[in-house]
Amino acid sequence: MVTLTYVRGAERMMTAARLVESGLYVRFADEHSGLIPWSELRLPGPVERVVLPRPHVIEIHLIDGGVEEVPWDFARHFADQRYRASAEAAATRGRLVLGERLRALRGERGESQHGLARRAGVNRVSIARIEAGHQLPRYSTLVALAKALDVPLDQLLMA
């Protein structure tokens, strides 16, 4: 008799990582696998070896002694089309929610995009793109917008 046990979060466990000619091959506990191309890894130097010290992170050891980490979610993006689609949908929802929140806070204060842009030191087109959910702002932009709206940053980021 065979007994199967589901381990919560097993899809997050990487079981193998190896260097191949075209990039980094990764395998997960749930049998998904994929290749992360060298162009996506953007490493600052030549690679000496790869190590899987924990099931959630890969370490790429560089010849110069540096170590670059590859987290499980970045690797999963290349190993599982459903995860990729789900992560992209979540990112889109997050951008839309942030845009709605920014528009609402700006509206509550009777502030135009142009006025907010001027007070925050941000381009008006950037504010329009953030509000439309087309652009995810840098942290420094979020801080400047929160300050210009006179709200704590967490109020801008969370409902």
Tab-separated table of C-alpha atoms in Angstrom:
chain	number	residue	atom	x	y	z
A	1	MET	CA	0.000	0.000	0.000
A	2	VAL	CA	1.260	3.472	-0.918
A	3	THR	CA	0.439	6.407	1.314
A	4	LEU	CA	0.767	9.893	-0.113
A	5	THR	CA	1.325	12.875	2.098
A	6	TYR	CA	0.942	16.436	0.934
A	7	VAL	CA	3.462	18.821	2.415
A	8	ARG	CA	2.085	22.345	2.586
A	9	GLY	CA	4.331	24.654	0.598
A	10	ALA	CA	6.132	21.812	-1.181
A	11	GLU	CA	5.858	23.691	-4.473
A	12	ARG	CA	8.194	26.238	-2.926
A	13	MET	CA	10.893	23.658	-2.277
A	14	MET	CA	13.616	23.427	-4.875
A	15	THR	CA	15.194	19.993	-5.023
A	16	ALA	CA	17.885	20.499	-7.653
A	17	ALA	CA	19.789	23.264	-9.367
A	18	ARG	CA	22.520	22.849	-11.908
A	19	LEU	CA	24.412	24.975	-14.371
A	20	VAL	CA	23.855	24.188	-18.032
A	21	GLU	CA	25.169	25.888	-21.147
A	22	SER	CA	22.124	28.141	-21.571
A	23	GLY	CA	21.503	29.027	-17.915
A	24	LEU	CA	20.424	27.580	-14.591
A	25	TYR	CA	18.195	24.495	-14.557
A	26	VAL	CA	15.906	24.232	-11.500
A	27	ARG	CA	13.651	21.410	-10.305
A	28	PHE	CA	10.943	21.632	-7.626
A	29	ALA	CA	9.548	19.035	-5.227
A	30	ASP	CA	6.258	18.908	-7.147
A	31	GLU	CA	8.100	17.869	-10.343
A	32	HIS	CA	7.946	21.257	-12.073
A	33	SER	CA	11.227	22.288	-13.611
A	34	GLY	CA	12.572	24.989	-15.841
A	35	LEU	CA	15.522	26.857	-17.190
A	36	ILE	CA	16.449	30.369	-16.089
A	37	PRO	CA	18.375	31.853	-19.026
A	38	TRP	CA	21.685	33.595	-18.311
A	39	SER	CA	20.187	36.838	-19.640
A	40	GLU	CA	17.558	36.764	-16.862
A	41	LEU	CA	20.089	36.063	-14.111
A	42	ARG	CA	22.144	39.190	-14.914
A	43	LEU	CA	25.187	38.004	-13.011
A	44	PRO	CA	28.063	40.458	-12.418
A	45	GLY	CA	30.771	37.920	-13.275
A	46	PRO	CA	31.684	34.358	-14.233
A	47	VAL	CA	30.197	31.485	-12.241
A	48	GLU	CA	32.250	28.993	-10.247
A	49	ARG	CA	29.469	26.755	-8.887
A	50	VAL	CA	25.852	26.605	-7.790
A	51	VAL	CA	24.661	25.481	-4.339
A	52	LEU	CA	21.196	24.735	-2.961
A	53	PRO	CA	21.778	25.393	0.779
A	54	ARG	CA	18.072	25.645	1.607
A	55	PRO	CA	15.020	24.512	-0.371
A	56	HIS	CA	13.921	28.135	-0.907
A	57	VAL	CA	17.091	29.713	-2.286
A	58	ILE	CA	19.847	28.914	-4.762
A	59	GLU	CA	23.298	30.382	-4.271
A	60	ILE	CA	25.387	31.111	-7.355
A	61	HIS	CA	29.029	31.388	-6.326
A	62	LEU	CA	31.068	33.619	-8.602
A	63	ILE	CA	34.735	33.174	-9.423
A	64	ASP	CA	35.551	36.491	-7.697
A	65	GLY	CA	34.124	35.149	-4.408
A	66	GLY	CA	30.766	36.912	-4.646
A	67	VAL	CA	27.502	35.087	-4.090
A	68	GLU	CA	24.225	35.846	-5.872
A	69	GLU	CA	20.974	34.419	-4.495
A	70	VAL	CA	18.069	33.198	-6.597
A	71	PRO	CA	14.852	33.007	-4.523
A	72	TRP	CA	12.292	30.274	-5.151
A	73	ASP	CA	9.639	32.603	-6.594
A	74	PHE	CA	12.007	33.937	-9.253
A	75	ALA	CA	12.924	30.361	-10.216
A	76	ARG	CA	9.292	29.230	-10.107
A	77	HIS	CA	8.409	31.887	-12.651
A	78	PHE	CA	10.503	29.953	-15.198
A	79	ALA	CA	9.379	26.486	-14.116
A	80	ASP	CA	5.595	26.779	-14.000
A	81	GLN	CA	3.407	28.628	-16.530
A	82	ARG	CA	0.469	28.682	-14.095
A	83	TYR	CA	2.607	30.316	-11.416
A	84	ARG	CA	3.853	32.871	-13.938
A	85	ALA	CA	0.296	33.736	-15.001
A	86	SER	CA	-0.860	33.918	-11.372
A	87	ALA	CA	2.061	36.137	-10.334
A	88	GLU	CA	1.515	38.461	-13.283
A	89	ALA	CA	-2.219	38.703	-12.483
A	90	ALA	CA	-1.425	39.520	-8.849
A	91	ALA	CA	1.056	42.202	-9.924
A	92	THR	CA	-1.553	43.745	-12.207
A	93	ARG	CA	-4.144	43.738	-9.402
A	94	GLY	CA	-1.612	45.357	-7.067
A	95	ARG	CA	-0.825	48.130	-9.544
A	96	LEU	CA	-4.554	48.776	-10.098
A	97	VAL	CA	-5.306	48.883	-6.360
A	98	LEU	CA	-2.399	51.277	-5.744
A	99	GLY	CA	-3.610	53.481	-8.598
A	100	GLU	CA	-7.156	53.577	-7.223
A	101	ARG	CA	-5.861	54.408	-3.750
A	102	LEU	CA	-3.664	57.219	-5.067
A	103	ARG	CA	-6.547	58.651	-7.121
A	104	ALA	CA	-8.900	58.477	-4.130
A	105	LEU	CA	-6.441	60.168	-1.739
A	106	ARG	CA	-5.722	62.859	-4.316
A	107	GLY	CA	-9.455	63.374	-4.879
A	108	GLU	CA	-10.201	63.629	-1.132
A	109	ARG	CA	-7.766	66.531	-0.991
A	110	GLY	CA	-9.134	68.196	-4.124
A	111	GLU	CA	-5.697	67.899	-5.703
A	112	SER	CA	-5.154	67.686	-9.463
A	113	GLN	CA	-2.558	65.366	-10.982
A	114	HIS	CA	-0.582	68.433	-12.001
A	115	GLY	CA	-0.676	69.910	-8.484
A	116	LEU	CA	0.304	66.633	-6.833
A	117	ALA	CA	3.103	66.154	-9.341
A	118	ARG	CA	4.472	69.607	-8.602
A	119	ARG	CA	4.292	69.151	-4.802
A	120	ALA	CA	5.832	65.650	-4.936
A	121	GLY	CA	8.494	66.514	-7.499
A	122	VAL	CA	7.170	63.808	-9.803
A	123	ASN	CA	6.248	63.973	-13.468
A	124	ARG	CA	2.464	64.351	-14.023
A	125	VAL	CA	2.537	61.608	-16.667
A	126	SER	CA	3.998	59.249	-14.045
A	127	ILE	CA	1.076	59.986	-11.723
A	128	ALA	CA	-1.388	59.328	-14.546
A	129	ARG	CA	0.347	56.020	-15.359
A	130	ILE	CA	0.400	54.983	-11.677
A	131	GLU	CA	-3.303	55.819	-11.273
A	132	ALA	CA	-4.150	53.838	-14.428
A	133	GLY	CA	-2.212	50.822	-13.110
A	134	HIS	CA	0.307	50.965	-15.957
A	135	GLN	CA	3.348	51.822	-13.863
A	136	LEU	CA	4.699	50.577	-10.568
A	137	PRO	CA	6.520	53.488	-8.894
A	138	ARG	CA	9.894	53.371	-7.228
A	139	TYR	CA	9.983	53.456	-3.446
A	140	SER	CA	11.299	57.042	-3.482
A	141	THR	CA	8.330	58.086	-5.638
A	142	LEU	CA	5.893	56.447	-3.210
A	143	VAL	CA	7.526	58.292	-0.300
A	144	ALA	CA	7.323	61.620	-2.173
A	145	LEU	CA	3.648	61.055	-3.073
A	146	ALA	CA	2.714	60.129	0.506
A	147	LYS	CA	4.509	63.210	1.811
A	148	ALA	CA	2.822	65.473	-0.757
A	149	LEU	CA	-0.572	63.988	0.192
A	150	ASP	CA	0.297	64.360	3.896
A	151	VAL	CA	-0.419	60.708	4.665
A	152	PRO	CA	1.764	57.989	6.160
A	153	LEU	CA	3.277	55.730	3.512
A	154	ASP	CA	1.369	52.710	4.811
A	155	GLN	CA	-1.926	54.533	4.208
A	156	LEU	CA	-0.962	54.946	0.564
A	157	LEU	CA	0.096	51.297	0.269
A	158	MET	CA	-2.643	49.552	2.294
A	159	ALA	CA	-6.370	49.959	2.538
